[in-house]
Amino acid sequence: MLGYMKKIGLTGGIGSGKSTVAGMLAARGIPVIDADQVARDVVPTALPELRVVFGPDIIAADGSLDRAALARLAFASPAATEKLNAIMHPLIREETERRFAAAQAAGYATVVYDMPLLVDLGLDQGMDEVWVVHVDPEERVRRLIRRGLSEEDARRRMAAQIGDSQRNAAADVLLDNNGTLADLQRQVEALA
Ligand code: ATP
């Protein structure tokens, strides 16, 4: 019989260091399910239906998805966004569940779900533990600018997510990433 597998939901605001923590955990042999990656991986499966609903303009010359074209059409109105979600969400949910099941079948005791919108979407409820990576907003803006975003874009994206206090309140474990990467590494090592 397979033992119980602990599900850790890893989240944090944009630019907080989720991917950095996920990388540290993966280096320690813990499997990580990357929600952004899942959303990208189901695109080929969704493509025929997206084409039917949004038209041939969303397909690039090489047959792949033209993301900018889809975004223009799908975010033009709430009804269009609803149609996009109706296609993507079930595929994403299915693929995510398949990856959890695969980790369980492989016998892992712990799996990490790296999901930026974990608390925003209420998915923290399905986790055994919620880890939130926290960085003060002004430091996040600085790091996002260093990564190539404009200050305006960084602030706009941060404002589109739930607030830090609400996200942090959902945390079983709060990782403080205001310091150095070595500081963060020490916190992760103490936990996993
Ligand atoms: P996103 O939500 O945009 O995917 P994220 O939460 O996954 O972001 P990371 O990509 O891990 O965050 O980190 C954001 C940026 O900050 C990266 O460029 C990363 O290298 C840098 N960074 C992370 N931790 C630190 C730190 N302690 N000191 C300095 N820079 C850091």
JSON list of C-alpha atoms and ligand atoms in Angstrom, two decimals:
[
{"chain": "A", "resi": 1, "resn": "MET", "atom": "CA", "xyz": [0.00, 0.00, 0.00]},
{"chain": "A", "resi": 2, "resn": "LEU", "atom": "CA", "xyz": [1.15, 3.50, -0.73]},
{"chain": "A", "resi": 3, "resn": "GLY", "atom": "CA", "xyz": [1.71, 5.72, 2.28]},
{"chain": "A", "resi": 4, "resn": "TYR", "atom": "CA", "xyz": [0.22, 9.15, 2.78]},
{"chain": "A", "resi": 5, "resn": "MET", "atom": "CA", "xyz": [1.87, 11.84, 0.66]},
{"chain": "A", "resi": 6, "resn": "LYS", "atom": "CA", "xyz": [2.10, 15.28, 2.22]},
{"chain": "A", "resi": 7, "resn": "LYS", "atom": "CA", "xyz": [1.08, 18.12, -0.11]},
{"chain": "A", "resi": 8, "resn": "ILE", "atom": "CA", "xyz": [2.89, 21.40, 0.45]},
{"chain": "A", "resi": 9, "resn": "GLY", "atom": "CA", "xyz": [1.41, 24.43, -1.33]},
{"chain": "A", "resi": 10, "resn": "LEU", "atom": "CA", "xyz": [4.18, 26.94, -2.05]},
{"chain": "A", "resi": 11, "resn": "THR", "atom": "CA", "xyz": [3.12, 30.47, -2.83]},
{"chain": "A", "resi": 12, "resn": "GLY", "atom": "CA", "xyz": [3.98, 34.14, -2.57]},
{"chain": "A", "resi": 13, "resn": "GLY", "atom": "CA", "xyz": [3.48, 37.36, -4.46]},
{"chain": "A", "resi": 14, "resn": "ILE", "atom": "CA", "xyz": [5.09, 38.00, -7.82]},
{"chain": "A", "resi": 15, "resn": "GLY", "atom": "CA", "xyz": [8.85, 38.30, -7.42]},
{"chain": "A", "resi": 16, "resn": "SER", "atom": "CA", "xyz": [8.88, 36.90, -3.87]},
{"chain": "A", "resi": 17, "resn": "GLY", "atom": "CA", "xyz": [11.14, 33.95, -4.63]},
{"chain": "A", "resi": 18, "resn": "LYS", "atom": "CA", "xyz": [8.78, 31.00, -5.13]},
{"chain": "A", "resi": 19, "resn": "SER", "atom": "CA", "xyz": [10.80, 29.58, -8.02]},
{"chain": "A", "resi": 20, "resn": "THR", "atom": "CA", "xyz": [13.98, 30.02, -5.99]},
{"chain": "A", "resi": 21, "resn": "VAL", "atom": "CA", "xyz": [12.51, 28.05, -3.06]},
{"chain": "A", "resi": 22, "resn": "ALA", "atom": "CA", "xyz": [11.08, 25.43, -5.44]},
{"chain": "A", "resi": 23, "resn": "GLY", "atom": "CA", "xyz": [14.57, 25.00, -6.92]},
{"chain": "A", "resi": 24, "resn": "MET", "atom": "CA", "xyz": [16.07, 24.51, -3.45]},
{"chain": "A", "resi": 25, "resn": "LEU", "atom": "CA", "xyz": [13.45, 21.89, -2.60]},
{"chain": "A", "resi": 26, "resn": "ALA", "atom": "CA", "xyz": [13.90, 20.10, -5.93]},
{"chain": "A", "resi": 27, "resn": "ALA", "atom": "CA", "xyz": [17.65, 20.00, -5.26]},
{"chain": "A", "resi": 28, "resn": "ARG", "atom": "CA", "xyz": [16.81, 18.16, -2.04]},
{"chain": "A", "resi": 29, "resn": "GLY", "atom": "CA", "xyz": [14.95, 15.51, -4.04]},
{"chain": "A", "resi": 30, "resn": "ILE", "atom": "CA", "xyz": [11.41, 16.72, -3.43]},
{"chain": "A", "resi": 31, "resn": "PRO", "atom": "CA", "xyz": [9.21, 16.70, -6.54]},
{"chain": "A", "resi": 32, "resn": "VAL", "atom": "CA", "xyz": [7.74, 20.07, -7.50]},
{"chain": "A", "resi": 33, "resn": "ILE", "atom": "CA", "xyz": [4.57, 20.57, -9.54]},
{"chain": "A", "resi": 34, "resn": "ASP", "atom": "CA", "xyz": [4.89, 23.98, -11.21]},
{"chain": "A", "resi": 35, "resn": "ALA", "atom": "CA", "xyz": [1.43, 25.44, -11.85]},
{"chain": "A", "resi": 36, "resn": "ASP", "atom": "CA", "xyz": [2.68, 27.85, -14.53]},
{"chain": "A", "resi": 37, "resn": "GLN", "atom": "CA", "xyz": [4.38, 24.96, -16.31]},
{"chain": "A", "resi": 38, "resn": "VAL", "atom": "CA", "xyz": [1.19, 22.86, -16.18]},
{"chain": "A", "resi": 39, "resn": "ALA", "atom": "CA", "xyz": [-0.74, 25.72, -17.79]},
{"chain": "A", "resi": 40, "resn": "ARG", "atom": "CA", "xyz": [1.85, 25.88, -20.59]},
{"chain": "A", "resi": 41, "resn": "ASP", "atom": "CA", "xyz": [1.96, 22.10, -21.03]},
{"chain": "A", "resi": 42, "resn": "VAL", "atom": "CA", "xyz": [-1.78, 21.73, -21.67]},
{"chain": "A", "resi": 43, "resn": "VAL", "atom": "CA", "xyz": [-1.77, 24.32, -24.48]},
{"chain": "A", "resi": 44, "resn": "PRO", "atom": "CA", "xyz": [-1.23, 21.80, -27.31]},
{"chain": "A", "resi": 45, "resn": "THR", "atom": "CA", "xyz": [-4.21, 19.78, -26.04]},
{"chain": "A", "resi": 46, "resn": "ALA", "atom": "CA", "xyz": [-6.34, 22.93, -25.83]},
{"chain": "A", "resi": 47, "resn": "LEU", "atom": "CA", "xyz": [-5.30, 24.30, -29.21]},
{"chain": "A", "resi": 48, "resn": "PRO", "atom": "CA", "xyz": [-8.00, 22.73, -31.44]},
{"chain": "A", "resi": 49, "resn": "GLU", "atom": "CA", "xyz": [-10.78, 23.93, -29.12]},
{"chain": "A", "resi": 50, "resn": "LEU", "atom": "CA", "xyz": [-9.21, 27.38, -28.71]},
{"chain": "A", "resi": 51, "resn": "ARG", "atom": "CA", "xyz": [-9.13, 27.64, -32.50]},
{"chain": "A", "resi": 52, "resn": "VAL", "atom": "CA", "xyz": [-12.83, 26.78, -32.79]},
{"chain": "A", "resi": 53, "resn": "VAL", "atom": "CA", "xyz": [-13.81, 29.34, -30.15]},
{"chain": "A", "resi": 54, "resn": "PHE", "atom": "CA", "xyz": [-11.39, 32.21, -30.89]},
{"chain": "A", "resi": 55, "resn": "GLY", "atom": "CA", "xyz": [-10.69, 31.70, -34.58]},
{"chain": "A", "resi": 56, "resn": "PRO", "atom": "CA", "xyz": [-7.64, 30.87, -36.74]},
{"chain": "A", "resi": 57, "resn": "ASP", "atom": "CA", "xyz": [-5.85, 34.15, -35.91]},
{"chain": "A", "resi": 58, "resn": "ILE", "atom": "CA", "xyz": [-4.66, 32.68, -32.60]},
{"chain": "A", "resi": 59, "resn": "ILE", "atom": "CA", "xyz": [-2.51, 30.15, -34.45]},
{"chain": "A", "resi": 60, "resn": "ALA", "atom": "CA", "xyz": [0.97, 31.36, -35.44]},
{"chain": "A", "resi": 61, "resn": "ALA", "atom": "CA", "xyz": [2.51, 30.54, -38.82]},
{"chain": "A", "resi": 62, "resn": "ASP", "atom": "CA", "xyz": [4.40, 27.58, -37.31]},
{"chain": "A", "resi": 63, "resn": "GLY", "atom": "CA", "xyz": [1.15, 26.07, -35.94]},
{"chain": "A", "resi": 64, "resn": "SER", "atom": "CA", "xyz": [1.82, 26.98, -32.30]},
{"chain": "A", "resi": 65, "resn": "LEU", "atom": "CA", "xyz": [-0.31, 29.26, -30.14]},
{"chain": "A", "resi": 66, "resn": "ASP", "atom": "CA", "xyz": [0.06, 33.00, -30.75]},
{"chain": "A", "resi": 67, "resn": "ARG", "atom": "CA", "xyz": [-0.24, 34.01, -27.08]},
{"chain": "A", "resi": 68, "resn": "ALA", "atom": "CA", "xyz": [-0.52, 37.73, -27.77]},
{"chain": "A", "resi": 69, "resn": "ALA", "atom": "CA", "xyz": [-3.33, 37.19, -30.27]},
{"chain": "A", "resi": 70, "resn": "LEU", "atom": "CA", "xyz": [-5.21, 34.91, -27.85]},
{"chain": "A", "resi": 71, "resn": "ALA", "atom": "CA", "xyz": [-4.74, 37.41, -24.99]},
{"chain": "A", "resi": 72, "resn": "ARG", "atom": "CA", "xyz": [-6.15, 40.24, -27.15]},
{"chain": "A", "resi": 73, "resn": "LEU", "atom": "CA", "xyz": [-9.28, 38.22, -27.94]},
{"chain": "A", "resi": 74, "resn": "ALA", "atom": "CA", "xyz": [-9.73, 36.41, -24.64]},
{"chain": "A", "resi": 75, "resn": "PHE", "atom": "CA", "xyz": [-9.30, 39.45, -22.39]},
{"chain": "A", "resi": 76, "resn": "ALA", "atom": "CA", "xyz": [-11.45, 41.72, -24.58]},
{"chain": "A", "resi": 77, "resn": "SER", "atom": "CA", "xyz": [-14.55, 41.03, -22.49]},
{"chain": "A", "resi": 78, "resn": "PRO", "atom": "CA", "xyz": [-15.55, 39.08, -19.37]},
{"chain": "A", "resi": 79, "resn": "ALA", "atom": "CA", "xyz": [-17.58, 36.71, -21.58]},
{"chain": "A", "resi": 80, "resn": "ALA", "atom": "CA", "xyz": [-14.52, 35.94, -23.73]},
{"chain": "A", "resi": 81, "resn": "THR", "atom": "CA", "xyz": [-12.38, 35.38, -20.64]},
{"chain": "A", "resi": 82, "resn": "GLU", "atom": "CA", "xyz": [-15.06, 33.03, -19.35]},
{"chain": "A", "resi": 83, "resn": "LYS", "atom": "CA", "xyz": [-14.82, 31.00, -22.58]},
{"chain": "A", "resi": 84, "resn": "LEU", "atom": "CA", "xyz": [-11.05, 30.77, -22.26]},
{"chain": "A", "resi": 85, "resn": "ASN", "atom": "CA", "xyz": [-11.35, 29.60, -18.66]},
{"chain": "A", "resi": 86, "resn": "ALA", "atom": "CA", "xyz": [-14.00, 27.03, -19.58]},
{"chain": "A", "resi": 87, "resn": "ILE", "atom": "CA", "xyz": [-11.51, 25.45, -21.99]},
{"chain": "A", "resi": 88, "resn": "MET", "atom": "CA", "xyz": [-8.32, 25.78, -19.94]},
{"chain": "A", "resi": 89, "resn": "HIS", "atom": "CA", "xyz": [-9.38, 25.18, -16.34]},
{"chain": "A", "resi": 90, "resn": "PRO", "atom": "CA", "xyz": [-10.60, 21.58, -16.68]},
{"chain": "A", "resi": 91, "resn": "LEU", "atom": "CA", "xyz": [-7.46, 20.62, -18.62]},
{"chain": "A", "resi": 92, "resn": "ILE", "atom": "CA", "xyz": [-5.22, 22.30, -16.04]},
{"chain": "A", "resi": 93, "resn": "ARG", "atom": "CA", "xyz": [-7.09, 20.67, -13.17]},
{"chain": "A", "resi": 94, "resn": "GLU", "atom": "CA", "xyz": [-6.84, 17.22, -14.77]},
{"chain": "A", "resi": 95, "resn": "GLU", "atom": "CA", "xyz": [-3.13, 17.54, -15.56]},
{"chain": "A", "resi": 96, "resn": "THR", "atom": "CA", "xyz": [-2.38, 18.83, -12.05]},
{"chain": "A", "resi": 97, "resn": "GLU", "atom": "CA", "xyz": [-4.20, 15.86, -10.51]},
{"chain": "A", "resi": 98, "resn": "ARG", "atom": "CA", "xyz": [-2.34, 13.50, -12.85]},
{"chain": "A", "resi": 99, "resn": "ARG", "atom": "CA", "xyz": [1.00, 14.90, -11.60]},
{"chain": "A", "resi": 100, "resn": "PHE", "atom": "CA", "xyz": [0.00, 14.56, -7.93]},
{"chain": "A", "resi": 101, "resn": "ALA", "atom": "CA", "xyz": [-1.03, 10.95, -8.62]},
{"chain": "A", "resi": 102, "resn": "ALA", "atom": "CA", "xyz": [2.27, 10.27, -10.42]},
{"chain": "A", "resi": 103, "resn": "ALA", "atom": "CA", "xyz": [4.27, 11.58, -7.43]},
{"chain": "A", "resi": 104, "resn": "GLN", "atom": "CA", "xyz": [2.21, 9.39, -5.13]},
{"chain": "A", "resi": 105, "resn": "ALA", "atom": "CA", "xyz": [2.65, 6.33, -7.37]},
{"chain": "A", "resi": 106, "resn": "ALA", "atom": "CA", "xyz": [6.41, 6.97, -7.40]},
{"chain": "A", "resi": 107, "resn": "GLY", "atom": "CA", "xyz": [6.35, 6.67, -3.60]},
{"chain": "A", "resi": 108, "resn": "TYR", "atom": "CA", "xyz": [7.30, 10.21, -2.61]},
{"chain": "A", "resi": 109, "resn": "ALA", "atom": "CA", "xyz": [6.42, 11.15, 0.98]},
{"chain": "A", "resi": 110, "resn": "THR", "atom": "CA", "xyz": [6.15, 14.84, 0.09]},
{"chain": "A", "resi": 111, "resn": "VAL", "atom": "CA", "xyz": [5.23, 16.84, -2.99]},
{"chain": "A", "resi": 112, "resn": "VAL", "atom": "CA", "xyz": [5.38, 20.60, -3.51]},
{"chain": "A", "resi": 113, "resn": "TYR", "atom": "CA", "xyz": [2.78, 22.52, -5.53]},
{"chain": "A", "resi": 114, "resn": "ASP", "atom": "CA", "xyz": [4.29, 25.82, -6.68]},
{"chain": "A", "resi": 115, "resn": "MET", "atom": "CA", "xyz": [1.22, 27.97, -7.34]},
{"chain": "A", "resi": 116, "resn": "PRO", "atom": "CA", "xyz": [1.31, 31.80, -7.45]},
{"chain": "A", "resi": 117, "resn": "LEU", "atom": "CA", "xyz": [-2.48, 32.08, -6.96]},
{"chain": "A", "resi": 118, "resn": "LEU", "atom": "CA", "xyz": [-2.82, 29.31, -4.35]},
{"chain": "A", "resi": 119, "resn": "VAL", "atom": "CA", "xyz": [-4.51, 31.55, -1.77]},
{"chain": "A", "resi": 120, "resn": "ASP", "atom": "CA", "xyz": [-6.20, 33.84, -4.32]},
{"chain": "A", "resi": 121, "resn": "LEU", "atom": "CA", "xyz": [-8.07, 30.82, -5.74]},
{"chain": "A", "resi": 122, "resn": "GLY", "atom": "CA", "xyz": [-8.67, 29.07, -2.41]},
{"chain": "A", "resi": 123, "resn": "LEU", "atom": "CA", "xyz": [-6.52, 26.09, -3.43]},
{"chain": "A", "resi": 124, "resn": "ASP", "atom": "CA", "xyz": [-4.67, 26.34, -0.11]},
{"chain": "A", "resi": 125, "resn": "GLN", "atom": "CA", "xyz": [-7.66, 24.45, 1.36]},
{"chain": "A", "resi": 126, "resn": "GLY", "atom": "CA", "xyz": [-6.58, 21.24, -0.40]},
{"chain": "A", "resi": 127, "resn": "MET", "atom": "CA", "xyz": [-3.01, 21.34, 0.94]},
{"chain": "A", "resi": 128, "resn": "ASP", "atom": "CA", "xyz": [-1.59, 19.76, 4.10]},
{"chain": "A", "resi": 129, "resn": "GLU", "atom": "CA", "xyz": [0.76, 22.69, 4.58]},
{"chain": "A", "resi": 130, "resn": "VAL", "atom": "CA", "xyz": [0.92, 26.16, 3.07]},
{"chain": "A", "resi": 131, "resn": "TRP", "atom": "CA", "xyz": [4.34, 27.81, 2.70]},
{"chain": "A", "resi": 132, "resn": "VAL", "atom": "CA", "xyz": [4.33, 31.50, 1.86]},
{"chain": "A", "resi": 133, "resn": "VAL", "atom": "CA", "xyz": [7.47, 33.29, 0.71]},
{"chain": "A", "resi": 134, "resn": "HIS", "atom": "CA", "xyz": [7.38, 36.88, 1.89]},
{"chain": "A", "resi": 135, "resn": "VAL", "atom": "CA", "xyz": [9.37, 39.89, 0.74]},
{"chain": "A", "resi": 136, "resn": "ASP", "atom": "CA", "xyz": [8.48, 43.48, 1.58]},
{"chain": "A", "resi": 137, "resn": "PRO", "atom": "CA", "xyz": [6.74, 45.13, -1.42]},
{"chain": "A", "resi": 138, "resn": "GLU", "atom": "CA", "xyz": [9.43, 47.75, -2.10]},
{"chain": "A", "resi": 139, "resn": "GLU", "atom": "CA", "xyz": [12.17, 45.10, -2.22]},
{"chain": "A", "resi": 140, "resn": "ARG", "atom": "CA", "xyz": [10.01, 43.02, -4.60]},
{"chain": "A", "resi": 141, "resn": "VAL", "atom": "CA", "xyz": [9.64, 46.01, -6.90]},
{"chain": "A", "resi": 142, "resn": "ARG", "atom": "CA", "xyz": [13.45, 46.42, -6.89]},
{"chain": "A", "resi": 143, "resn": "ARG", "atom": "CA", "xyz": [13.99, 42.72, -7.70]},
{"chain": "A", "resi": 144, "resn": "LEU", "atom": "CA", "xyz": [11.36, 42.74, -10.46]},
{"chain": "A", "resi": 145, "resn": "ILE", "atom": "CA", "xyz": [12.99, 45.80, -12.03]},
{"chain": "A", "resi": 146, "resn": "ARG", "atom": "CA", "xyz": [16.35, 44.01, -11.88]},
{"chain": "A", "resi": 147, "resn": "ARG", "atom": "CA", "xyz": [14.64, 41.13, -13.72]},
{"chain": "A", "resi": 148, "resn": "GLY", "atom": "CA", "xyz": [13.63, 43.49, -16.53]},
{"chain": "A", "resi": 149, "resn": "LEU", "atom": "CA", "xyz": [10.11, 44.68, -15.65]},
{"chain": "A", "resi": 150, "resn": "SER", "atom": "CA", "xyz": [9.28, 48.38, -15.66]},
{"chain": "A", "resi": 151, "resn": "GLU", "atom": "CA", "xyz": [8.41, 49.81, -12.24]},
{"chain": "A", "resi": 152, "resn": "GLU", "atom": "CA", "xyz": [4.88, 50.56, -13.45]},
{"chain": "A", "resi": 153, "resn": "ASP", "atom": "CA", "xyz": [4.39, 46.99, -14.69]},
{"chain": "A", "resi": 154, "resn": "ALA", "atom": "CA", "xyz": [5.77, 45.54, -11.45]},
{"chain": "A", "resi": 155, "resn": "ARG", "atom": "CA", "xyz": [3.39, 47.61, -9.32]},
{"chain": "A", "resi": 156, "resn": "ARG", "atom": "CA", "xyz": [0.41, 46.86, -11.57]},
{"chain": "A", "resi": 157, "resn": "ARG", "atom": "CA", "xyz": [1.01, 43.11, -11.38]},
{"chain": "A", "resi": 158, "resn": "MET", "atom": "CA", "xyz": [1.46, 43.21, -7.61]},
{"chain": "A", "resi": 159, "resn": "ALA", "atom": "CA", "xyz": [-1.79, 45.15, -7.25]},
{"chain": "A", "resi": 160, "resn": "ALA", "atom": "CA", "xyz": [-3.67, 42.50, -9.28]},
{"chain": "A", "resi": 161, "resn": "GLN", "atom": "CA", "xyz": [-2.92, 39.83, -6.64]},
{"chain": "A", "resi": 162, "resn": "ILE", "atom": "CA", "xyz": [-4.37, 39.48, -3.15]},
{"chain": "A", "resi": 163, "resn": "GLY", "atom": "CA", "xyz": [-2.61, 41.52, -0.49]},
{"chain": "A", "resi": 164, "resn": "ASP", "atom": "CA", "xyz": [0.37, 40.24, 1.47]},
{"chain": "A", "resi": 165, "resn": "SER", "atom": "CA", "xyz": [-1.46, 40.29, 4.80]},
{"chain": "A", "resi": 166, "resn": "GLN", "atom": "CA", "xyz": [-4.24, 38.08, 3.43]},
{"chain": "A", "resi": 167, "resn": "ARG", "atom": "CA", "xyz": [-1.77, 35.67, 1.82]},
{"chain": "A", "resi": 168, "resn": "ASN", "atom": "CA", "xyz": [0.50, 35.56, 4.85]},
{"chain": "A", "resi": 169, "resn": "ALA", "atom": "CA", "xyz": [-2.50, 34.82, 7.10]},
{"chain": "A", "resi": 170, "resn": "ALA", "atom": "CA", "xyz": [-2.99, 31.54, 5.20]},
{"chain": "A", "resi": 171, "resn": "ALA", "atom": "CA", "xyz": [0.60, 30.43, 5.89]},
{"chain": "A", "resi": 172, "resn": "ASP", "atom": "CA", "xyz": [1.53, 27.48, 8.08]},
{"chain": "A", "resi": 173, "resn": "VAL", "atom": "CA", "xyz": [5.14, 28.36, 7.29]},
{"chain": "A", "resi": 174, "resn": "LEU", "atom": "CA", "xyz": [6.26, 31.90, 6.49]},
{"chain": "A", "resi": 175, "resn": "LEU", "atom": "CA", "xyz": [9.60, 32.10, 4.71]},
{"chain": "A", "resi": 176, "resn": "ASP", "atom": "CA", "xyz": [11.26, 35.52, 5.00]},
{"chain": "A", "resi": 177, "resn": "ASN", "atom": "CA", "xyz": [13.10, 36.30, 1.77]},
{"chain": "A", "resi": 178, "resn": "ASN", "atom": "CA", "xyz": [14.05, 39.89, 2.55]},
{"chain": "A", "resi": 179, "resn": "GLY", "atom": "CA", "xyz": [17.61, 38.78, 3.20]},
{"chain": "A", "resi": 180, "resn": "THR", "atom": "CA", "xyz": [20.20, 36.99, 1.09]},
{"chain": "A", "resi": 181, "resn": "LEU", "atom": "CA", "xyz": [19.77, 33.75, -0.84]},
{"chain": "A", "resi": 182, "resn": "ALA", "atom": "CA", "xyz": [21.91, 32.09, 1.85]},
{"chain": "A", "resi": 183, "resn": "ASP", "atom": "CA", "xyz": [19.41, 33.27, 4.49]},
{"chain": "A", "resi": 184, "resn": "LEU", "atom": "CA", "xyz": [16.61, 31.71, 2.46]},
{"chain": "A", "resi": 185, "resn": "GLN", "atom": "CA", "xyz": [18.56, 28.49, 1.94]},
{"chain": "A", "resi": 186, "resn": "ARG", "atom": "CA", "xyz": [19.03, 28.14, 5.71]},
{"chain": "A", "resi": 187, "resn": "GLN", "atom": "CA", "xyz": [15.28, 28.44, 6.29]},
{"chain": "A", "resi": 188, "resn": "VAL", "atom": "CA", "xyz": [14.52, 25.84, 3.63]},
{"chain": "A", "resi": 189, "resn": "GLU", "atom": "CA", "xyz": [17.12, 23.43, 5.01]},
{"chain": "A", "resi": 190, "resn": "ALA", "atom": "CA", "xyz": [15.63, 23.72, 8.48]},
{"chain": "A", "resi": 191, "resn": "LEU", "atom": "CA", "xyz": [12.26, 22.65, 7.06]},
{"chain": "A", "resi": 192, "resn": "ALA", "atom": "CA", "xyz": [12.99, 20.00, 4.41]},
{"chain": "B", "resi": 1, "resn": "ATP", "atom": "P1", "xyz": [7.23, 35.03, -10.18]},
{"chain": "B", "resi": 1, "resn": "ATP", "atom": "O1", "xyz": [6.01, 35.12, -9.39]},
{"chain": "B", "resi": 1, "resn": "ATP", "atom": "O2", "xyz": [7.46, 36.23, -11.02]},
{"chain": "B", "resi": 1, "resn": "ATP", "atom": "O3", "xyz": [7.39, 33.76, -10.93]},
{"chain": "B", "resi": 1, "resn": "ATP", "atom": "P2", "xyz": [8.91, 34.08, -8.03]},
{"chain": "B", "resi": 1, "resn": "ATP", "atom": "O4", "xyz": [8.11, 34.30, -6.80]},
{"chain": "B", "resi": 1, "resn": "ATP", "atom": "O5", "xyz": [8.99, 32.71, -8.58]},
{"chain": "B", "resi": 1, "resn": "ATP", "atom": "O6", "xyz": [8.48, 35.11, -9.14]},
{"chain": "B", "resi": 1, "resn": "ATP", "atom": "P3", "xyz": [11.77, 34.19, -8.21]},
{"chain": "B", "resi": 1, "resn": "ATP", "atom": "O7", "xyz": [11.76, 34.12, -9.69]},
{"chain": "B", "resi": 1, "resn": "ATP", "atom": "O8", "xyz": [12.26, 33.01, -7.44]},
{"chain": "B", "resi": 1, "resn": "ATP", "atom": "O9", "xyz": [10.34, 34.64, -7.68]},
{"chain": "B", "resi": 1, "resn": "ATP", "atom": "O10", "xyz": [12.58, 35.47, -7.70]},
{"chain": "B", "resi": 1, "resn": "ATP", "atom": "C1", "xyz": [12.32, 36.76, -8.24]},
{"chain": "B", "resi": 1, "resn": "ATP", "atom": "C2", "xyz": [13.65, 37.44, -8.56]},
{"chain": "B", "resi": 1, "resn": "ATP", "atom": "O11", "xyz": [14.31, 37.79, -7.34]},
{"chain": "B", "resi": 1, "resn": "ATP", "atom": "C3", "xyz": [14.59, 36.55, -9.33]},
{"chain": "B", "resi": 1, "resn": "ATP", "atom": "O12", "xyz": [15.31, 37.34, -10.23]},
{"chain": "B", "resi": 1, "resn": "ATP", "atom": "C4", "xyz": [15.50, 35.99, -8.23]},
{"chain": "B", "resi": 1, "resn": "ATP", "atom": "O13", "xyz": [16.77, 35.63, -8.73]},
{"chain": "B", "resi": 1, "resn": "ATP", "atom": "C5", "xyz": [15.59, 37.17, -7.26]},
{"chain": "B", "resi": 1, "resn": "ATP", "atom": "N1", "xyz": [15.76, 36.74, -5.86]},
{"chain": "B", "resi": 1, "resn": "ATP", "atom": "C6", "xyz": [15.12, 35.77, -5.19]},
{"chain": "B", "resi": 1, "resn": "ATP", "atom": "N2", "xyz": [15.53, 35.72, -3.91]},
{"chain": "B", "resi": 1, "resn": "ATP", "atom": "C7", "xyz": [16.46, 36.69, -3.76]},
{"chain": "B", "resi": 1, "resn": "ATP", "atom": "C8", "xyz": [17.25, 37.16, -2.65]},
{"chain": "B", "resi": 1, "resn": "ATP", "atom": "N3", "xyz": [17.15, 36.63, -1.44]},
{"chain": "B", "resi": 1, "resn": "ATP", "atom": "N4", "xyz": [18.10, 38.18, -2.90]},
{"chain": "B", "resi": 1, "resn": "ATP", "atom": "C9", "xyz": [18.19, 38.76, -4.11]},
{"chain": "B", "resi": 1, "resn": "ATP", "atom": "N5", "xyz": [17.47, 38.37, -5.19]},
{"chain": "B", "resi": 1, "resn": "ATP", "atom": "C10", "xyz": [16.61, 37.36, -5.02]}
]
